[in-house]
mmCIF file with all atom_site columns, C-alpha atoms and ligand atoms in Angstrom:
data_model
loop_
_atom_site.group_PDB
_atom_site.id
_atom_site.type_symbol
_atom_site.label_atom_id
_atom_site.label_alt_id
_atom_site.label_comp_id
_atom_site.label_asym_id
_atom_site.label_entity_id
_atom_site.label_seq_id
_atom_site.pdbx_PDB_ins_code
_atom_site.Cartn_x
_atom_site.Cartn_y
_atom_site.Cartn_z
_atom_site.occupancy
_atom_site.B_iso_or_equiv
_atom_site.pdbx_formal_charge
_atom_site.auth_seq_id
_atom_site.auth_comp_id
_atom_site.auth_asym_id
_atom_site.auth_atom_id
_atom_site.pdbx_PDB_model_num
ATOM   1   C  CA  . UNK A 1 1   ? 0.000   0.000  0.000   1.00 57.00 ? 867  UNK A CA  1
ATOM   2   C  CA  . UNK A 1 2   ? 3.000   2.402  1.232   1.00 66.00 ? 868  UNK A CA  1
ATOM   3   C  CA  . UNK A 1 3   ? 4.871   1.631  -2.322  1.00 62.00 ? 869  UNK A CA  1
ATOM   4   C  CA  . UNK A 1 4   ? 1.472   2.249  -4.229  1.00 66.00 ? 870  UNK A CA  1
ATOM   5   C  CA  . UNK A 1 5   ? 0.972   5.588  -2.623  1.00 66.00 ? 871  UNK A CA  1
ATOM   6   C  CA  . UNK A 1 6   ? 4.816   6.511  -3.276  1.00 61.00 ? 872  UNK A CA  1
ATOM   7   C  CA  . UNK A 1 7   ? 4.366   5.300  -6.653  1.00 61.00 ? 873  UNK A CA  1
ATOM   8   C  CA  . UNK A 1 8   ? 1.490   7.704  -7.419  1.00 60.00 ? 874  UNK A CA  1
ATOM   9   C  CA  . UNK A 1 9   ? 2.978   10.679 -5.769  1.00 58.00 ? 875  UNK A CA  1
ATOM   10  C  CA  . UNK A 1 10  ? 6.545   9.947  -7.832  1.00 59.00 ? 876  UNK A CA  1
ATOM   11  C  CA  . UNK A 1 11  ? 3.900   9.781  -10.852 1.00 55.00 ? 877  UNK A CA  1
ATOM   12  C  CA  . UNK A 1 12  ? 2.207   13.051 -9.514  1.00 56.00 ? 878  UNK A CA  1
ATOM   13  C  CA  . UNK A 1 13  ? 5.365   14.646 -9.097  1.00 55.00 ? 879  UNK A CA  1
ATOM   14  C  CA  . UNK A 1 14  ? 7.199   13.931 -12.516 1.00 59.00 ? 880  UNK A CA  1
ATOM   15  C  CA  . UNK A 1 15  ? 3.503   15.095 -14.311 1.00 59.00 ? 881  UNK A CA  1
ATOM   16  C  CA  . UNK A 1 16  ? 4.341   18.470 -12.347 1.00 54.00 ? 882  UNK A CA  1
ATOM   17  C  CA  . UNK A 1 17  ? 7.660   18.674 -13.386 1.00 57.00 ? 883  UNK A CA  1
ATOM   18  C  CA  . UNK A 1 18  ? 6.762   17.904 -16.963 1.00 64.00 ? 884  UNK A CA  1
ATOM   19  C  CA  . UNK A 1 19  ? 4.076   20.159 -16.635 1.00 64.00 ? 885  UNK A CA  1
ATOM   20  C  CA  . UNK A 1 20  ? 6.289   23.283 -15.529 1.00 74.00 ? 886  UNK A CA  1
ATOM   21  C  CA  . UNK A 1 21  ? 9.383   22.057 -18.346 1.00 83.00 ? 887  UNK A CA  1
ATOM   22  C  CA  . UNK A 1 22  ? 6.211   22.863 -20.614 1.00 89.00 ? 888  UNK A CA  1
ATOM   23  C  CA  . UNK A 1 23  ? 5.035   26.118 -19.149 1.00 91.00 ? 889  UNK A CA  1
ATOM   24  C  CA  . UNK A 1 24  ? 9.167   27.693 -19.243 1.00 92.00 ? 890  UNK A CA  1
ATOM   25  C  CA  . UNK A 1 25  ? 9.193   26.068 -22.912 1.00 92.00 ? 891  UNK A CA  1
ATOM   26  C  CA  . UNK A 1 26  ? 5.674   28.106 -23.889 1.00 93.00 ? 892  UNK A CA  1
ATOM   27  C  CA  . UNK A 1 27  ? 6.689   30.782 -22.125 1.00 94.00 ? 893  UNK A CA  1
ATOM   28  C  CA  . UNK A 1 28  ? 10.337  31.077 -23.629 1.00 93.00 ? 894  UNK A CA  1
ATOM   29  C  CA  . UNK A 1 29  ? 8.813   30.960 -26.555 1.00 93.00 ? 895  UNK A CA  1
ATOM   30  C  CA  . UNK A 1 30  ? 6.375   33.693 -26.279 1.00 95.00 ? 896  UNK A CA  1
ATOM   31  C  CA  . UNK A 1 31  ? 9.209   35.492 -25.264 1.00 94.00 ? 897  UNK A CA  1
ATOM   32  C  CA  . UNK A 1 32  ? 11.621  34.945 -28.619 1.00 94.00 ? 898  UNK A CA  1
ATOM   33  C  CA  . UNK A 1 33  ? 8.154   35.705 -30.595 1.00 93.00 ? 899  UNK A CA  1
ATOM   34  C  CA  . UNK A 1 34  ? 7.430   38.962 -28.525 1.00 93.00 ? 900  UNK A CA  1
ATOM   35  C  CA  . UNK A 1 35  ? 11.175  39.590 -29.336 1.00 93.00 ? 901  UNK A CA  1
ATOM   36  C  CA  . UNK A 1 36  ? 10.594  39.515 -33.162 1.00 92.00 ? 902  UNK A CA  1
ATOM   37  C  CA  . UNK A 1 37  ? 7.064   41.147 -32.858 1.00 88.00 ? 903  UNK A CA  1
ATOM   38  C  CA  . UNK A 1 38  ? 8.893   44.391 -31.889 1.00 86.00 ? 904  UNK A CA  1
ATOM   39  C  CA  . UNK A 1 39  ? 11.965  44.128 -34.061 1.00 90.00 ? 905  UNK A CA  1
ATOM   40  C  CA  . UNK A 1 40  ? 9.230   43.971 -37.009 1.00 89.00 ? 906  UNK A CA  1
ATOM   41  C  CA  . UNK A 1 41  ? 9.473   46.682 -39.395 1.00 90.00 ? 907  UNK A CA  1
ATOM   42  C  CA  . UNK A 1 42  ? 6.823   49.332 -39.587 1.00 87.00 ? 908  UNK A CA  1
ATOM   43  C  CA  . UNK A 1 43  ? 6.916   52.612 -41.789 1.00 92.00 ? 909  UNK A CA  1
ATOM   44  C  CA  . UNK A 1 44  ? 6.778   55.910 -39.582 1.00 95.00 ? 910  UNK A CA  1
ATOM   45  C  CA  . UNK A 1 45  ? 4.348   58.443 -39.838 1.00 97.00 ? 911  UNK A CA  1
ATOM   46  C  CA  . UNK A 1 46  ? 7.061   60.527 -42.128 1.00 97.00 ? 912  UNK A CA  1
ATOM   47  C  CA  . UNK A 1 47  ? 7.243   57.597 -44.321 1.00 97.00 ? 913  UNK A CA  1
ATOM   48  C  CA  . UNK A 1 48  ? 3.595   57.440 -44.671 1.00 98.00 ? 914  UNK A CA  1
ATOM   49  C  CA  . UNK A 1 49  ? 3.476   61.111 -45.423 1.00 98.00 ? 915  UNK A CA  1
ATOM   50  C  CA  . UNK A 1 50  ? 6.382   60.794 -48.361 1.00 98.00 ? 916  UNK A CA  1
ATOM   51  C  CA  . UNK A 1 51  ? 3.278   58.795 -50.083 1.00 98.00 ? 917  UNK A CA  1
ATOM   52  C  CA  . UNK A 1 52  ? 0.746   60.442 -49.295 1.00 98.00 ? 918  UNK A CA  1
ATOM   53  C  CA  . UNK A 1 53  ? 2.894   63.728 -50.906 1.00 98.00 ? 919  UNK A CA  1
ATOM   54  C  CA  . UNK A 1 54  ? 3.165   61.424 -53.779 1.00 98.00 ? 920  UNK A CA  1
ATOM   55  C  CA  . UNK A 1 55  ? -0.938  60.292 -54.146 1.00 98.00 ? 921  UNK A CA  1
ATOM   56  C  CA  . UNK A 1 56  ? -1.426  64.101 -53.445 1.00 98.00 ? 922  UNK A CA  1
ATOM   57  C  CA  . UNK A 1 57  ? 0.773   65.539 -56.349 1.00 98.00 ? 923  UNK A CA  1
ATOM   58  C  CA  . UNK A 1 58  ? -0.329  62.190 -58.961 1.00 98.00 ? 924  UNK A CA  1
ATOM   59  C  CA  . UNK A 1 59  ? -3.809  63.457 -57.542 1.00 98.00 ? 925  UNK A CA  1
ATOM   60  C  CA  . UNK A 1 60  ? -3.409  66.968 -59.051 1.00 98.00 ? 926  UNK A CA  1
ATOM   61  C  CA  . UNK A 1 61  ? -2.254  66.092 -62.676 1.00 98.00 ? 927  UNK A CA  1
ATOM   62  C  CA  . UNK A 1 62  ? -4.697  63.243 -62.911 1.00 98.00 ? 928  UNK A CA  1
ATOM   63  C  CA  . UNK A 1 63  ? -7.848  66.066 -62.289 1.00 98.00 ? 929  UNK A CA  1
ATOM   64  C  CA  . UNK A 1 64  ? -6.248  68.300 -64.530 1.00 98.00 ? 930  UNK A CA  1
ATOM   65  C  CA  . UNK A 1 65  ? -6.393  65.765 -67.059 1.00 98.00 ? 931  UNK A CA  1
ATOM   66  C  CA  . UNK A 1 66  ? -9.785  64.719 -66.421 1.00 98.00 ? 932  UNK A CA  1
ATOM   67  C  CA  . UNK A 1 67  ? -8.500  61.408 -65.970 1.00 98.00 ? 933  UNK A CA  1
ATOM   68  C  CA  . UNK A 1 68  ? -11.262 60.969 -63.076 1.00 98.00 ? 934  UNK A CA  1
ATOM   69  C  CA  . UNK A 1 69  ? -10.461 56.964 -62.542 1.00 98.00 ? 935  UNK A CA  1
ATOM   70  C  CA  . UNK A 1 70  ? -6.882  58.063 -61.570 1.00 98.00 ? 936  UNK A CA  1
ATOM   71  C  CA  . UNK A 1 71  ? -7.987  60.620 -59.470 1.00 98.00 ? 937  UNK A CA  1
ATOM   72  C  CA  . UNK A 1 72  ? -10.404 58.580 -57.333 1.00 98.00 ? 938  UNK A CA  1
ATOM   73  C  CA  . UNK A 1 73  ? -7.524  55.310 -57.493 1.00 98.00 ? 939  UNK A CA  1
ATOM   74  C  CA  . UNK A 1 74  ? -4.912  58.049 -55.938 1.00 98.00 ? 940  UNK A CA  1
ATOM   75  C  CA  . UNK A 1 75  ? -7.454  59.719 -53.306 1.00 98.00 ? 941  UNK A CA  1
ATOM   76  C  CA  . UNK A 1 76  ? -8.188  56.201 -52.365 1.00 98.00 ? 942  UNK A CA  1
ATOM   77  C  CA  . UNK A 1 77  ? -4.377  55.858 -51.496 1.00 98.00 ? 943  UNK A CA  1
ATOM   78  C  CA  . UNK A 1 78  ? -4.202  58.940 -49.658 1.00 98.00 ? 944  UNK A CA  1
ATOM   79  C  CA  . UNK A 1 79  ? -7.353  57.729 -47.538 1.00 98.00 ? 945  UNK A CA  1
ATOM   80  C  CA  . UNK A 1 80  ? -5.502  53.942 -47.210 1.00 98.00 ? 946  UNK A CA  1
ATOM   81  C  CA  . UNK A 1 81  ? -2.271  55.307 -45.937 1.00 98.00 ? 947  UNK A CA  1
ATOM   82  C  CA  . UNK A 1 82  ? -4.298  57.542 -43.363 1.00 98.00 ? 948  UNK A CA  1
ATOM   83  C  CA  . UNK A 1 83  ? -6.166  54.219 -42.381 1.00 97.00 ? 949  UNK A CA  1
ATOM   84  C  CA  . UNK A 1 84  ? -2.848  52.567 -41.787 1.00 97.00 ? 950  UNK A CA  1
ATOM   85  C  CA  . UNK A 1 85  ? -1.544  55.781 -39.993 1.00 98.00 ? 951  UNK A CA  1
ATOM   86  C  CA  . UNK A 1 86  ? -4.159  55.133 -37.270 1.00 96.00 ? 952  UNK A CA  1
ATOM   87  C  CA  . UNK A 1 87  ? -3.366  51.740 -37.389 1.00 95.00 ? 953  UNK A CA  1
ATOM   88  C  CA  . UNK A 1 88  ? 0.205   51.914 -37.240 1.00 94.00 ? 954  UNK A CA  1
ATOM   89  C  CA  . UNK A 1 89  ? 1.087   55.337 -35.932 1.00 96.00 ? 955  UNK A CA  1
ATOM   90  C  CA  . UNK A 1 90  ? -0.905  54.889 -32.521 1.00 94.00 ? 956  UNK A CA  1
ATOM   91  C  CA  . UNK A 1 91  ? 2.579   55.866 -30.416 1.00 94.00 ? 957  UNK A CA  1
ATOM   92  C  CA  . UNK A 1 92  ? 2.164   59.633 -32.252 1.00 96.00 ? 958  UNK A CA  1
ATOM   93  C  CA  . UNK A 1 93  ? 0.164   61.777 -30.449 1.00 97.00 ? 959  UNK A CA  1
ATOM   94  C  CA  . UNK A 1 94  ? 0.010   64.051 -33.650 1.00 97.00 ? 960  UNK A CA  1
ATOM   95  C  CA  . UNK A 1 95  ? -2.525  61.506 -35.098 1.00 97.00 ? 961  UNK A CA  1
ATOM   96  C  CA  . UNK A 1 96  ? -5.495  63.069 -33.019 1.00 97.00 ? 962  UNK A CA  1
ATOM   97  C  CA  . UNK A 1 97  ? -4.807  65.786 -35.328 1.00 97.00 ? 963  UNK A CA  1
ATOM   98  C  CA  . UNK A 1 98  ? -5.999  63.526 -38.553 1.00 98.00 ? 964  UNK A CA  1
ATOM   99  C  CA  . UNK A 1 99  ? -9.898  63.659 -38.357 1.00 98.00 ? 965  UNK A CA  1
ATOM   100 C  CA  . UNK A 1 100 ? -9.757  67.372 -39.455 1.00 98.00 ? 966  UNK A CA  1
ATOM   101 C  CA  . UNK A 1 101 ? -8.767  65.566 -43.137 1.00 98.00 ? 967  UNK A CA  1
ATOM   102 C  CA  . UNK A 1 102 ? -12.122 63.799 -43.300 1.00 98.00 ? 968  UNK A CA  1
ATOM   103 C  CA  . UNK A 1 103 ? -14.281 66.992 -44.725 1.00 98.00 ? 969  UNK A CA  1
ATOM   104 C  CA  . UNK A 1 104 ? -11.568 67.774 -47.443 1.00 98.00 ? 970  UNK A CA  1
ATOM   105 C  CA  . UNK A 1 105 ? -11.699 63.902 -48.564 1.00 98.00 ? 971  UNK A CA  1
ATOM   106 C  CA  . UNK A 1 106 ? -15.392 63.726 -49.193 1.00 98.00 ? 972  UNK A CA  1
ATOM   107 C  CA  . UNK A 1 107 ? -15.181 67.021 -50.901 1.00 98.00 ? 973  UNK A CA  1
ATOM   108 C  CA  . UNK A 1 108 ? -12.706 65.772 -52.867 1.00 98.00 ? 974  UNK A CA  1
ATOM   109 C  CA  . UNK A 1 109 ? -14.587 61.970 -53.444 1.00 98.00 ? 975  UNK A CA  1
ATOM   110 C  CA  . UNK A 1 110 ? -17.562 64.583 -54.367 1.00 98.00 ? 976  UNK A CA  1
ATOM   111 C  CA  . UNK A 1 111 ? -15.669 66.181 -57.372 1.00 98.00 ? 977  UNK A CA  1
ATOM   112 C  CA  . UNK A 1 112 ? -14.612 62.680 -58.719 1.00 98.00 ? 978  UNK A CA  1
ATOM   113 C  CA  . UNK A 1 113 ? -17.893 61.206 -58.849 1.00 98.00 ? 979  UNK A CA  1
ATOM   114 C  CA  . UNK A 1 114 ? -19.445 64.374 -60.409 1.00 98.00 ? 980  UNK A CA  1
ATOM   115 C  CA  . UNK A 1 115 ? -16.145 64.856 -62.825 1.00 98.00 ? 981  UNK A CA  1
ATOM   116 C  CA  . UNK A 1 116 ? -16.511 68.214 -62.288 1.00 98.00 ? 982  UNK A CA  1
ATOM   117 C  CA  . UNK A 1 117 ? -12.895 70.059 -62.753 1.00 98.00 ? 983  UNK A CA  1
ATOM   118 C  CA  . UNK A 1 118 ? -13.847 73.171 -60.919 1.00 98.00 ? 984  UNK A CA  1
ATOM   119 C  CA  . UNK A 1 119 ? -15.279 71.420 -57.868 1.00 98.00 ? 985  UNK A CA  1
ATOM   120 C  CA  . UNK A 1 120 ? -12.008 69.180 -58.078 1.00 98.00 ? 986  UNK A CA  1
ATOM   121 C  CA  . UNK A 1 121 ? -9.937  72.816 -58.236 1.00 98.00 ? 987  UNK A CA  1
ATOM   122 C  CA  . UNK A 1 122 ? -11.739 73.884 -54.913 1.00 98.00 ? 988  UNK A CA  1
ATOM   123 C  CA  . UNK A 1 123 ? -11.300 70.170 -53.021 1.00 98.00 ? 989  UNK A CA  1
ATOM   124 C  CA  . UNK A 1 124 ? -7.827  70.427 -54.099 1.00 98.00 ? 990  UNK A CA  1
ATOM   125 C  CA  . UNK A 1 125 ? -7.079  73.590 -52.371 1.00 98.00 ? 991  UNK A CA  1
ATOM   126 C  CA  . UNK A 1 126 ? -9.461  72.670 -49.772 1.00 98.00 ? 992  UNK A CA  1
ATOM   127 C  CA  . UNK A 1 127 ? -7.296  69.785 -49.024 1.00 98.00 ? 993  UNK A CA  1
ATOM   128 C  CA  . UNK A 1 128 ? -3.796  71.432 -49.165 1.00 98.00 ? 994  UNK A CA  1
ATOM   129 C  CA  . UNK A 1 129 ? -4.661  73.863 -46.946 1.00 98.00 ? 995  UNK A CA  1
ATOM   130 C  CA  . UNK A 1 130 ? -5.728  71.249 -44.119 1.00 98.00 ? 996  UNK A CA  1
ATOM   131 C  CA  . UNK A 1 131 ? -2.151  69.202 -44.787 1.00 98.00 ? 997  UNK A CA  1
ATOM   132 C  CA  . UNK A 1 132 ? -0.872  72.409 -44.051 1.00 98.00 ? 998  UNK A CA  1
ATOM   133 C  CA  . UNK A 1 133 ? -3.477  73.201 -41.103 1.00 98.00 ? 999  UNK A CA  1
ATOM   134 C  CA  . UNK A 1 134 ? -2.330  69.732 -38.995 1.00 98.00 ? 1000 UNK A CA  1
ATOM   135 C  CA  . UNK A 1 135 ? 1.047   70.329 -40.027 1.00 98.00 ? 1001 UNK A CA  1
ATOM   136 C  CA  . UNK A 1 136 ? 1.222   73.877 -38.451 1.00 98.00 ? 1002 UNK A CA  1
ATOM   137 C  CA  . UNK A 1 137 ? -1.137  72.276 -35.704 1.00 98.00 ? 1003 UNK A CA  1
ATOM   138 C  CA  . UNK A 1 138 ? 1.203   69.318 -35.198 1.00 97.00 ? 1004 UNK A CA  1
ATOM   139 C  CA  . UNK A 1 139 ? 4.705   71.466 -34.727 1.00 97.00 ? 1005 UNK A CA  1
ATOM   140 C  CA  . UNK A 1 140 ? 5.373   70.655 -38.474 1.00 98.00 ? 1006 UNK A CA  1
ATOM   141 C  CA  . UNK A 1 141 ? 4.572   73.850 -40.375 1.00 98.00 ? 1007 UNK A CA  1
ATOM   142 C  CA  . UNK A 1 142 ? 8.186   73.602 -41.779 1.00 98.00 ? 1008 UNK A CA  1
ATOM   143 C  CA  . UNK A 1 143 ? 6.702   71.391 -43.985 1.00 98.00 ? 1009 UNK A CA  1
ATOM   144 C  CA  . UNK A 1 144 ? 4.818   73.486 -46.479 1.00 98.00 ? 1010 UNK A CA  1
ATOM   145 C  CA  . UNK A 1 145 ? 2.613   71.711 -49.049 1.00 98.00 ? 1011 UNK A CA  1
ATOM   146 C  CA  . UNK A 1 146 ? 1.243   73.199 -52.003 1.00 98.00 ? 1012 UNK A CA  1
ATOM   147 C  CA  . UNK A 1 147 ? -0.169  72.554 -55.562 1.00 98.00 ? 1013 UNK A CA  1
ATOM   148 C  CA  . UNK A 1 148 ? 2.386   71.032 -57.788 1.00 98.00 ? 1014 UNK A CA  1
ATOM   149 C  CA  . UNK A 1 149 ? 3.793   72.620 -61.395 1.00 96.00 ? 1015 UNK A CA  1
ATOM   150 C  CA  . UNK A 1 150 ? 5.044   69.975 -62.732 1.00 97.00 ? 1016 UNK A CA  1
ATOM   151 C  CA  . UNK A 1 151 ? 4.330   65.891 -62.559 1.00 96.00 ? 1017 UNK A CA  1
ATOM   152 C  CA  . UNK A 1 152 ? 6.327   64.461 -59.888 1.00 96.00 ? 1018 UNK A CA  1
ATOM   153 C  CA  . UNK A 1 153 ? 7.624   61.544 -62.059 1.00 97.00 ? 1019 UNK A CA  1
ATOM   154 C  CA  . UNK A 1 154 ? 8.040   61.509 -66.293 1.00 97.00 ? 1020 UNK A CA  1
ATOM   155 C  CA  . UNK A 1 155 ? 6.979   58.031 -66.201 1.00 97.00 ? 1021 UNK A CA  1
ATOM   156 C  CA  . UNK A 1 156 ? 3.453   58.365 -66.002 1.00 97.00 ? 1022 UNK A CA  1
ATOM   157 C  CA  . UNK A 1 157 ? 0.922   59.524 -68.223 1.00 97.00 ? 1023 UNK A CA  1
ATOM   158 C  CA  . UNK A 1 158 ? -1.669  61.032 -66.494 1.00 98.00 ? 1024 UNK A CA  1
ATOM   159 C  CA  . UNK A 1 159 ? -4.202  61.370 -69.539 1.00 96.00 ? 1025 UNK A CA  1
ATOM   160 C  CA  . UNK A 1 160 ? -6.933  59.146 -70.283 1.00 94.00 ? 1026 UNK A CA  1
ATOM   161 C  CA  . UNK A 1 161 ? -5.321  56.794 -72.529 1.00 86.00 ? 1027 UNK A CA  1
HETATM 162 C  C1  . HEC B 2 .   ? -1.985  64.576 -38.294 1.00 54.71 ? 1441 HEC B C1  1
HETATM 163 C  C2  . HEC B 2 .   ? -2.145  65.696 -39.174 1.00 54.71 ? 1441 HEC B C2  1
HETATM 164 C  C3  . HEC B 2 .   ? -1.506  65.645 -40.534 1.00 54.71 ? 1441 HEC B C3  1
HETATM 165 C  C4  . HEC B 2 .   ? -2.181  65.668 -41.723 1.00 54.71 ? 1441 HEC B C4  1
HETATM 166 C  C5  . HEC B 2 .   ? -3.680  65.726 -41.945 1.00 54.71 ? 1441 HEC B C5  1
HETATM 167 C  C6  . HEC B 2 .   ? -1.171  65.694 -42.751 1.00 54.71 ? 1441 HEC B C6  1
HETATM 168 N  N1  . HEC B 2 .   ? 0.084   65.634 -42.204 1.00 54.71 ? 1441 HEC B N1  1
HETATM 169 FE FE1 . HEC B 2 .   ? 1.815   65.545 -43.226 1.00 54.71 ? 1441 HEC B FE1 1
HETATM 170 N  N2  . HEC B 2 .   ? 2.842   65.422 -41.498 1.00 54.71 ? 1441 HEC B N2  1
HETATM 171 C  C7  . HEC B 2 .   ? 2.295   65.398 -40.236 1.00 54.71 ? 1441 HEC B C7  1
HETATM 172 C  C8  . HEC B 2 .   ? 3.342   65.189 -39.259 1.00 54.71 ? 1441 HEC B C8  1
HETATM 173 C  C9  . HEC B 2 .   ? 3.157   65.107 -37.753 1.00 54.71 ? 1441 HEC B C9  1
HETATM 174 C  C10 . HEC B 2 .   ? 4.544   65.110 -39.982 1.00 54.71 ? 1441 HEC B C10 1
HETATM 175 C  C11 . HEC B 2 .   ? 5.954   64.842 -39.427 1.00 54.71 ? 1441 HEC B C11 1
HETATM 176 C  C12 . HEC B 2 .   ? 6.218   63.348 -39.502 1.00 54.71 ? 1441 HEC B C12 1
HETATM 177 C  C13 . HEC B 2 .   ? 7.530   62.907 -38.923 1.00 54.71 ? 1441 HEC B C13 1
HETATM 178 O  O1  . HEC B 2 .   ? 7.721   63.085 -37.721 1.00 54.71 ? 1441 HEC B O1  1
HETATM 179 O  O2  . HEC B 2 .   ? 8.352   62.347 -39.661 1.00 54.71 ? 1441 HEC B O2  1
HETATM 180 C  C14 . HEC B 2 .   ? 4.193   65.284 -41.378 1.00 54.71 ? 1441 HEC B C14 1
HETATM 181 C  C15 . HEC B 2 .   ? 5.118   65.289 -42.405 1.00 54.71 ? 1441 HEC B C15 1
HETATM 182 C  C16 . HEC B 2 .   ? 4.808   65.465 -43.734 1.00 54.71 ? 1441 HEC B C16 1
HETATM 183 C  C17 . HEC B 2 .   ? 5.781   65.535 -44.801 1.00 54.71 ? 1441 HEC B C17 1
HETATM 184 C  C18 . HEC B 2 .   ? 7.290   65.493 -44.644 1.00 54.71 ? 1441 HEC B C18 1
HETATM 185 C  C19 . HEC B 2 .   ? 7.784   64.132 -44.970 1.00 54.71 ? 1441 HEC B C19 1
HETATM 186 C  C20 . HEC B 2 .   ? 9.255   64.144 -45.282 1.00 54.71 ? 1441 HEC B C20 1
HETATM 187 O  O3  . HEC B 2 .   ? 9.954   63.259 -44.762 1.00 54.71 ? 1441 HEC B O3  1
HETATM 188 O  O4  . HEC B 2 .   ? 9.690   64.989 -46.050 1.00 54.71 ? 1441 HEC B O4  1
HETATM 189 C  C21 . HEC B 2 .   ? 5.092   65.670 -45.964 1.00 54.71 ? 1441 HEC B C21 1
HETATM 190 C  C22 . HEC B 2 .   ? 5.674   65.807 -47.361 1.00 54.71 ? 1441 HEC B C22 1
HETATM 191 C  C23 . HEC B 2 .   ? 3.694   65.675 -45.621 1.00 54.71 ? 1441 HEC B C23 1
HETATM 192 N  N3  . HEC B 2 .   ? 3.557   65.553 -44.251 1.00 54.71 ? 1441 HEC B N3  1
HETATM 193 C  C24 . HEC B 2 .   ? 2.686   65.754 -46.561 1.00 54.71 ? 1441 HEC B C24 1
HETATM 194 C  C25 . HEC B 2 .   ? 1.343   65.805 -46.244 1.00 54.71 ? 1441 HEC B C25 1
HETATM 195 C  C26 . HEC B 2 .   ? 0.285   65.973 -47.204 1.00 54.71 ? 1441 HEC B C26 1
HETATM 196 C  C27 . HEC B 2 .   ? 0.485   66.101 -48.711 1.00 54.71 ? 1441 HEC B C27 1
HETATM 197 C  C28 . HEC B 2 .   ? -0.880  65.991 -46.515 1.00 54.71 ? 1441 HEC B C28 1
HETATM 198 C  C29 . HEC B 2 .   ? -2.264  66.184 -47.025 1.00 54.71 ? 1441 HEC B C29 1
HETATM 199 C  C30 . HEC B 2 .   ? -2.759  65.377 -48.087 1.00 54.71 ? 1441 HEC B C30 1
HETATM 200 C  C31 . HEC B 2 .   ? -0.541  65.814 -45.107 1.00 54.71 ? 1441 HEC B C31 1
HETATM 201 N  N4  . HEC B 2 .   ? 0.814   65.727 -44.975 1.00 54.71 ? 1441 HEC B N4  1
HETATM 202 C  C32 . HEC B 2 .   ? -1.477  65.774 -44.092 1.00 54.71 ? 1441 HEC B C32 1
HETATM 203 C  C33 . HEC B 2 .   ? 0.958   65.540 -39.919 1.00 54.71 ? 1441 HEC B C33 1
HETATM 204 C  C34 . HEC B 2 .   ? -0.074  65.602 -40.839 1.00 54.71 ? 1441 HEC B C34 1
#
């Protein structure tokens, strides 16, 4: 009787320790993932802006052209890479700035579906000026945005082909 109840605790006891060896392993494990979770690479919120500069400029030569199909794909990336700036960017307090976009990208979706070129002039001002608006209400009025004079890449046609 003695041995049997030895036997069972040994068997108790080596179940624990097996148990535990399992819990360190998970847990070490966890850890090395955790590790590699934060040594991820994820663009800034300056990176995101160098595109959105770029979708903002294609944006402007595409509505001068008419080309409305371009002009709603590039507004479309300008509204994705704000998405993934309140995804991504949650560590930049600057980001409760971004809502004040929202009016200047309807305005601007409004234009495009009526392909109407002088309500696409007016969102496009309407929208530099509130880049410029968070920028000078984030610290960042150094960095002045404004409509561009010439396509920001030759190898591109912006016309409706
Ligand atoms: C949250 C409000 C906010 C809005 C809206 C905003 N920006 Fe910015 N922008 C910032 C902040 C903050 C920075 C500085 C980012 C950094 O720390 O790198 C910045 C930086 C920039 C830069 C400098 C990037 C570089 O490395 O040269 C450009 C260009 C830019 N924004 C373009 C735009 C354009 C174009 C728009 C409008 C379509 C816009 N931004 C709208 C907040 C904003």
């Amino acid at each position: 009787m003695r041995l049997a109840i030895l036997f069972v605790a040994f068997c108790l006891l080596a179940a624990c320790g097996q148990k535990g060896d399992n819990t360190m392993q998970l847990q070490s494990k966890i850890d090395s993932l955790q590790s590699r979770l934060d040594k991820t690479y994820k663009p800034g919120l300056g990176e995101f802006m160098l595109g959105i500069q770029m979708h903002h400029a294609k944006l402007w030569f595409a509505g001068e052209a008419q080309n409305w199909k371009l002009a709603d794909f590039e507004i479309g990336e300008i509204k994705e890479a704000l998405d993934d700036i309140n995804e991504y960017c949650k560590d930049r307090t600057e980001i409760k700035s971004l809502p004040m976009i929202e009016p200047a990208i309807d305005s601007m979706n409004n234009a495009i579906r009526q392909k109407n070129s002088q309500l696409f002039k007016g969102s496009f001002a309407l929208l530099t000026n509130t880049c410029n608006n968070c920028h000078r209400a984030t610290n960042h009025e150094f960095n002045v945005i404004r409509i561009p004079d010439s396509p920001p890449v030759s190898n591109q046609d912006f016309k409706v082909n």
